[in-house]
Coordinates of C-alpha atoms in Angstrom, one line a residue:
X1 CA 53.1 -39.2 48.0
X2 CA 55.4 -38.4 50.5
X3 CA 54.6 -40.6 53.9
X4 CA 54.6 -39.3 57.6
X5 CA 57.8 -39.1 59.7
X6 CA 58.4 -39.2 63.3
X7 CA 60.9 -37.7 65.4
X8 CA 60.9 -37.8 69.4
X9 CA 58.5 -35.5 71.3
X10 CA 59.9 -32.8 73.3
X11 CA 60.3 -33.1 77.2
X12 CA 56.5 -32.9 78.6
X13 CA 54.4 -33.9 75.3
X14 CA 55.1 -37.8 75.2
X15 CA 51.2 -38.2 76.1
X16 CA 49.6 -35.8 73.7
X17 CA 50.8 -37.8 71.2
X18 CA 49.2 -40.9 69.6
X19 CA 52.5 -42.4 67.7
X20 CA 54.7 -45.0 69.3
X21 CA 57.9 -45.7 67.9
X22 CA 58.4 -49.5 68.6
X23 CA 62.5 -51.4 68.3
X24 CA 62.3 -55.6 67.6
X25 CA 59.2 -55.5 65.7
X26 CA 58.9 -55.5 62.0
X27 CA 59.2 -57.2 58.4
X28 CA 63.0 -58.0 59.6
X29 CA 61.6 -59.7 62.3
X30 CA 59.0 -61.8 60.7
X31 CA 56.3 -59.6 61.7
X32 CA 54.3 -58.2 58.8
X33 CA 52.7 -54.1 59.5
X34 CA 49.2 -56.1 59.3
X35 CA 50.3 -58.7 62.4
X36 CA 51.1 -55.2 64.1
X37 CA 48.4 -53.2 63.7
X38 CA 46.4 -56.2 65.3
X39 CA 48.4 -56.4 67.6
X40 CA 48.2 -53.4 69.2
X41 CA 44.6 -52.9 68.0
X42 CA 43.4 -54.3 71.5
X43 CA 44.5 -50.3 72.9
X44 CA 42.3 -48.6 70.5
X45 CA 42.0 -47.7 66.7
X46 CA 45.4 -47.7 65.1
X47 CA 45.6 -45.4 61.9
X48 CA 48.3 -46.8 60.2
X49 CA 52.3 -48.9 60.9
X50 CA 55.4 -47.5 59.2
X51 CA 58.4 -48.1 58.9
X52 CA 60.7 -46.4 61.4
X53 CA 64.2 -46.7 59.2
X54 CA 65.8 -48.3 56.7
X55 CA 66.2 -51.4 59.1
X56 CA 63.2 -53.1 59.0
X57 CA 63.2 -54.2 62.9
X58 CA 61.5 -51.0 63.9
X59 CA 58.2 -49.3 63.2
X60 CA 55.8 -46.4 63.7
X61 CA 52.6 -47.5 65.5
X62 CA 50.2 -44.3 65.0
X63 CA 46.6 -44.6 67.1
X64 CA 43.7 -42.5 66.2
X65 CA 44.1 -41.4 70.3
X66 CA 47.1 -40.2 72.6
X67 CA 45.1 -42.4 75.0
X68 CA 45.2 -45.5 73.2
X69 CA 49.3 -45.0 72.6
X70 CA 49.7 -44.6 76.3
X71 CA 48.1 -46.8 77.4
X72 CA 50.1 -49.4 74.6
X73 CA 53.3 -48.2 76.1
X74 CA 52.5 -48.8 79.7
X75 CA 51.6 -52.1 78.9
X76 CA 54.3 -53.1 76.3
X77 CA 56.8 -51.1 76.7
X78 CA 59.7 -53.7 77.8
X79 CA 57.6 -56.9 78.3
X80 CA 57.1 -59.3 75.8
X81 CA 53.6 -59.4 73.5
X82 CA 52.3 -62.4 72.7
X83 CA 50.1 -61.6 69.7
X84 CA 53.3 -60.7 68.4
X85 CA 56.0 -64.6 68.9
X86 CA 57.0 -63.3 72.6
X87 CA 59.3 -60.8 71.4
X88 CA 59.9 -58.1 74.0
X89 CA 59.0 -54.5 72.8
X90 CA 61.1 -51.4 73.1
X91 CA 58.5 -48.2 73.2
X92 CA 59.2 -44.8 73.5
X93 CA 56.7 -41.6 72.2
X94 CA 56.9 -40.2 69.0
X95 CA 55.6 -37.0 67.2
X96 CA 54.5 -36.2 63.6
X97 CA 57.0 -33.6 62.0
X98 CA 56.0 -32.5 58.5
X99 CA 59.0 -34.1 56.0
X100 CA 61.4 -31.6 54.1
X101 CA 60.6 -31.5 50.4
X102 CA 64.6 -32.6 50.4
X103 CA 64.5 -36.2 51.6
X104 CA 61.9 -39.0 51.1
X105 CA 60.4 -40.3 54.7
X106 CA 60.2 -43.9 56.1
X107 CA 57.8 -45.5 53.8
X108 CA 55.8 -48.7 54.9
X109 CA 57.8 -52.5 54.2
X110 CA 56.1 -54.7 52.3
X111 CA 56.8 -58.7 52.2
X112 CA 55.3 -59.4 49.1
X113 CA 55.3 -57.6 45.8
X114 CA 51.4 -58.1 45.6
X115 CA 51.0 -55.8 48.3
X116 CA 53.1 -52.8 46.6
X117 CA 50.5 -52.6 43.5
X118 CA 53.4 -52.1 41.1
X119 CA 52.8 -53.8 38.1
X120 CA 55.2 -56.3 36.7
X121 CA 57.2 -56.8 40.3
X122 CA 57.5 -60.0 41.6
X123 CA 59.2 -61.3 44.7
X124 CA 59.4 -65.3 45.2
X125 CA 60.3 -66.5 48.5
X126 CA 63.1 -69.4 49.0
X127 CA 63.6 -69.6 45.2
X128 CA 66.6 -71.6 46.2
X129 CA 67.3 -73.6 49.4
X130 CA 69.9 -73.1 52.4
X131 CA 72.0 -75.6 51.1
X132 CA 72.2 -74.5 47.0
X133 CA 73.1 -70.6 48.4
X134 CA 76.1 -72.3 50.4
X135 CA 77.0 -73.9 47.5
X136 CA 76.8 -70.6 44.9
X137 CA 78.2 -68.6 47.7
X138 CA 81.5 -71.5 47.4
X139 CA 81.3 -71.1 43.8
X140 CA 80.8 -67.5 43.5
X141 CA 83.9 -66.8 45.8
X142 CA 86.3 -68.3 43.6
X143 CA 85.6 -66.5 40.8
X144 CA 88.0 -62.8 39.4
X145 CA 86.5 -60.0 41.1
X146 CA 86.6 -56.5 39.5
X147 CA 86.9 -53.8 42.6
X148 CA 84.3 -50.1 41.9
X149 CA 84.3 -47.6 44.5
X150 CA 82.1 -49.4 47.0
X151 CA 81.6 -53.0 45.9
X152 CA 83.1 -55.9 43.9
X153 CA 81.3 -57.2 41.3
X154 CA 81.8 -60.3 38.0
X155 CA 80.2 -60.2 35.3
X156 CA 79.6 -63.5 32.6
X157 CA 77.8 -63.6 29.4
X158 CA 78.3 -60.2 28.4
X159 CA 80.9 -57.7 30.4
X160 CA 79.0 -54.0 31.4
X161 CA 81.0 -51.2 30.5
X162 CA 80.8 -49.0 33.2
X163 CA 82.4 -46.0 30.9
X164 CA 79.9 -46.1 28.2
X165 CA 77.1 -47.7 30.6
X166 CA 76.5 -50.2 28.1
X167 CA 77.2 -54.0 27.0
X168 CA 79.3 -54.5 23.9
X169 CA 77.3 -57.6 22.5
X170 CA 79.9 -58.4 20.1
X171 CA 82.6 -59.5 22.7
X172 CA 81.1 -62.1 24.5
X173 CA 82.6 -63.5 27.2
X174 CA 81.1 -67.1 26.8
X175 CA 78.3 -69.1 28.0
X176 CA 77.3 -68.5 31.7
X177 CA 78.9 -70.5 34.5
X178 CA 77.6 -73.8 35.2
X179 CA 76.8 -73.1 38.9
X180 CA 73.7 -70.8 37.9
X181 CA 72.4 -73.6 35.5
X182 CA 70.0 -74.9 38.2
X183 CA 68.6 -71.2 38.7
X184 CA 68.5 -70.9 34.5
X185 CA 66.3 -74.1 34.6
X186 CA 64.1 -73.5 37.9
X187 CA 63.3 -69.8 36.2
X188 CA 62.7 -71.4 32.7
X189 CA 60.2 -73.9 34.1
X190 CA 57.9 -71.9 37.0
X191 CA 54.8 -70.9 35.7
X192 CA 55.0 -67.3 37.6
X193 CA 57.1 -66.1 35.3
X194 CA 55.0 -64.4 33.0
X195 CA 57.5 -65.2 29.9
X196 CA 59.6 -67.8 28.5
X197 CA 63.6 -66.3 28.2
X198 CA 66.8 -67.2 27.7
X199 CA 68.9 -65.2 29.9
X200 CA 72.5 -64.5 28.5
X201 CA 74.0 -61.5 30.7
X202 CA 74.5 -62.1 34.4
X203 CA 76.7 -59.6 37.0
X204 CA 77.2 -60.9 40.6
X205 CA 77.8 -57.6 43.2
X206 CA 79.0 -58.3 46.4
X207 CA 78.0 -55.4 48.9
X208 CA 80.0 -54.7 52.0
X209 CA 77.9 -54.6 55.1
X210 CA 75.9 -50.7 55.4
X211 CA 76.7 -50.1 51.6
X212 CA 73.8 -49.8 49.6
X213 CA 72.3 -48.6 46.0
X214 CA 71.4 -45.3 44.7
X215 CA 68.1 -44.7 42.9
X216 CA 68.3 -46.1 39.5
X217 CA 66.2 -47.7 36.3
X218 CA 68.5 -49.9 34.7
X219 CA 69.8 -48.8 31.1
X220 CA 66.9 -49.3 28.9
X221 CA 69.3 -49.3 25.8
X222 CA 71.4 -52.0 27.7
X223 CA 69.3 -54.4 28.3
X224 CA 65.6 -56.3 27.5
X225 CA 62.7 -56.2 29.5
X226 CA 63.0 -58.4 32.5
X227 CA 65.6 -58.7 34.8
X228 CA 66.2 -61.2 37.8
X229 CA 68.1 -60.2 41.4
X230 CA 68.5 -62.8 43.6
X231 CA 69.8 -61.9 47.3
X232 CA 72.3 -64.3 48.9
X233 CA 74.0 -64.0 52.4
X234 CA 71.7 -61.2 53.6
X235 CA 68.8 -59.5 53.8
X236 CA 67.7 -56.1 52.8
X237 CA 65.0 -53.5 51.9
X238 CA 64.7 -52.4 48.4
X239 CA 62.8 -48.9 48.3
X240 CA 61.1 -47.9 44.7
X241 CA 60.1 -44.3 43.5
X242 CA 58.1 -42.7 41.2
X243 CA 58.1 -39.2 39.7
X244 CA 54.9 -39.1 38.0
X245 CA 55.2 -35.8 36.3
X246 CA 56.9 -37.3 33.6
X247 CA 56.2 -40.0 30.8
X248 CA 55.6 -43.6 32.0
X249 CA 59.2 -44.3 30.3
X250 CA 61.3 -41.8 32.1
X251 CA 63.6 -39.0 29.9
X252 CA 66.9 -39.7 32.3
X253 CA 70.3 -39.2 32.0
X254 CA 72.6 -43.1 32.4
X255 CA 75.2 -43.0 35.3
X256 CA 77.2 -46.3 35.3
X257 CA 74.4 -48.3 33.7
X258 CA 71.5 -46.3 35.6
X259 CA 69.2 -44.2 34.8
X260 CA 68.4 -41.3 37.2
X261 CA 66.5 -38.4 37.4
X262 CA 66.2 -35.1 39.5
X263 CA 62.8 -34.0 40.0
X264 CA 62.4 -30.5 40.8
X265 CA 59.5 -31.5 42.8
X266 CA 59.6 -34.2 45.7
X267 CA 55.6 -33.8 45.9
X268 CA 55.6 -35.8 42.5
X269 CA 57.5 -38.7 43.9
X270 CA 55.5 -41.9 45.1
X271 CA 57.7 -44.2 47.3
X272 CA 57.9 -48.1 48.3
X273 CA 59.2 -50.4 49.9
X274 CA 59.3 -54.4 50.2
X275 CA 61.8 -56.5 52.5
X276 CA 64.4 -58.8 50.6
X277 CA 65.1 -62.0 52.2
X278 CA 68.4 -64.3 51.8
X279 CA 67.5 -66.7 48.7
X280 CA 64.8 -64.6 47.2
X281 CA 64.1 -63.3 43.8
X282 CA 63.3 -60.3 42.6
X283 CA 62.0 -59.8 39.1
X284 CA 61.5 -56.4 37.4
X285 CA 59.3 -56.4 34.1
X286 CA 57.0 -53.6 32.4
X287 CA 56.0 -50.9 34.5
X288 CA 58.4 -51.7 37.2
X289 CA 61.4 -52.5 35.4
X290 CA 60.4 -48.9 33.3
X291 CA 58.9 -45.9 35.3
X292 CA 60.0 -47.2 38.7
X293 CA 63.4 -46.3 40.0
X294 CA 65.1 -49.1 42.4
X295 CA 67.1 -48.7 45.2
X296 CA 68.7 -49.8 48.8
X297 CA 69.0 -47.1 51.2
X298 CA 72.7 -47.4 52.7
X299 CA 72.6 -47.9 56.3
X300 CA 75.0 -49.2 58.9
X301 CA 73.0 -51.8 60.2
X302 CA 73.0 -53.5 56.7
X303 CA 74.7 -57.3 56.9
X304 CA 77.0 -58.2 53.6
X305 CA 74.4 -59.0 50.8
X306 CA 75.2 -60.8 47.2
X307 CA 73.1 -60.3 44.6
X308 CA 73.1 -62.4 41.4
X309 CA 71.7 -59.8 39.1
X310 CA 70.5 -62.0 35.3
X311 CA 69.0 -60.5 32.2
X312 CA 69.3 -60.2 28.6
X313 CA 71.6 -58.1 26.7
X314 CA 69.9 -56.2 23.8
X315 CA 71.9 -57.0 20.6

């Protein structure tokens, strides 16, 4: 499904239209799409939030009435609103204009995985504290970087082979640092993960600030079922896709250790999207690790993010 996308009105039709396009207000923010729509709820029926960009600090209020959006930007429109922490809102109108069958629209942010209905996504919140990411961040940095095109990345366990887009599991690079072995432990002994697993592959990427990830399933001949992100230093939005023309396992060709696919029809393609905070985890399993492709739009506005990337190499 391909969601709704707003551009600004032309000069004269601000009020015949019932969208708002609101700046400081989102999932970046703290401010979930539900906390929103209540928020401005008190103006009249709200259809639906969006999200407004890749950024996650601006939305897409759109009312059932131009009435009720006016009336919302008269009152909010540079002021602070207190069902929503104080924060003072930047409003302008905004209009629906049908999306282009070439590029995905703004899809809604999510803050937890529950709430994206993709089977076998998980997101926990503060899996580690402020002062254990300070410490990997120390550790992390002193490690041999290899340099791609647009990011640095290490690799322990097992090296990726960014020319055959594989591991080689017989040249192991030894056992995995010691300053993941509190993470190892903490994921071996929550009871949300839905399997016990000994993780033996683990690639740290370092992206630069407004670099970002293009649409990918991870090598399904590279690696077992479940793999484990966690963000450090940044926050981000991670969108997901679906083509669901095709099988639930995806026929794809692997670029550098992704798999992608070109649809020749963007009405197959369902999209996602759930916000990433610093010292989360992210675990992709079954469906979502399988038929979903991953990715981070890039964007300028996009802080320097590590990601601790963990999984298990097929032998």
């Amino acid at each position: 499904m391909v969601m709704p996308r707003f551009v600004r009105p032309k000069e004269g039709d601000s009020e015949s239209s019932p969208n708002l396009y609101v700046a400081n207000c989102g999932p970046a923010v703290g401010l979930s799409f539900d906390t929103i729509a209540s928020a401005f709820s008190s103006f009249g029926e709200v259809k639906g939030v969006y999200a407004a960009d890749e950024s996650g600090a601006r939305v897409i209020v759109s009312f059932l009435e131009p009435a009720s959006a006016h009336s919302a930007f008269i009152a909010l429109n540079g002021r602070p609103c207190p069902h929503l922490g104080g924060r003072s809102l930047h409003i302008r109108h905004s209009i629906l204009q049908p999306p282009s069958c070439r590029e995905m629209a703004s899809v809604p942010v999510s803050l937890n995985a529950s709430d994206l209905n993709i089977p076998g996504l998980y997101l926990f919140h503060d899996f580690i504290s402020v002062v254990e990411e300070g410490q990997l961040l120390q550790a992390v940095d002193t490690g041999s970087w290899i340099s791609l095109s647009k990011r640095r990345v290490q690799h322990y366990g097992y090296k990726f082979c960014y020319d055959t887009r594989n591991v080689d599991t017989k040249q192991h690079l030894g056992a995995l640092p010691s300053f993941v072995s509190f993470i190892l432990e903490r994921i071996s002994l929550s009871p949300d993960i839905p399997e016990t697993l000994d993780l033996d592959q683990l690639t740290v990427n370092e992206y630069p600030p407004g670099v970002g990830l293009s649409p990918h399933i991870d090598t399904h001949s590279a690696f077992e079922g479940l793999i484990f992100s966690l963000s450090l230093a940044g926050p981000c939005i991670m969108e997901f896709r679906r083509y669901t023309a095709g099988s639930w396992v995806p026929k794809t060709a692997s670029i550098s250790g992704m798999e992608v696919e070109n649809p020749n029809s963007c009405s197959e393609v369902s999209g996602k999207a759930i916000y990433l905070p610093p010292r989360s985890m992210l675990l992709l399993s079954g469906e979502a690790r399988c038929a979903w492709h991953h990715y981070i739009p890039h964007h300028k506005l996009y802080v320097q993010v590590l990601n601790v990337y963990g999984c298990i190499a097929k032998a």
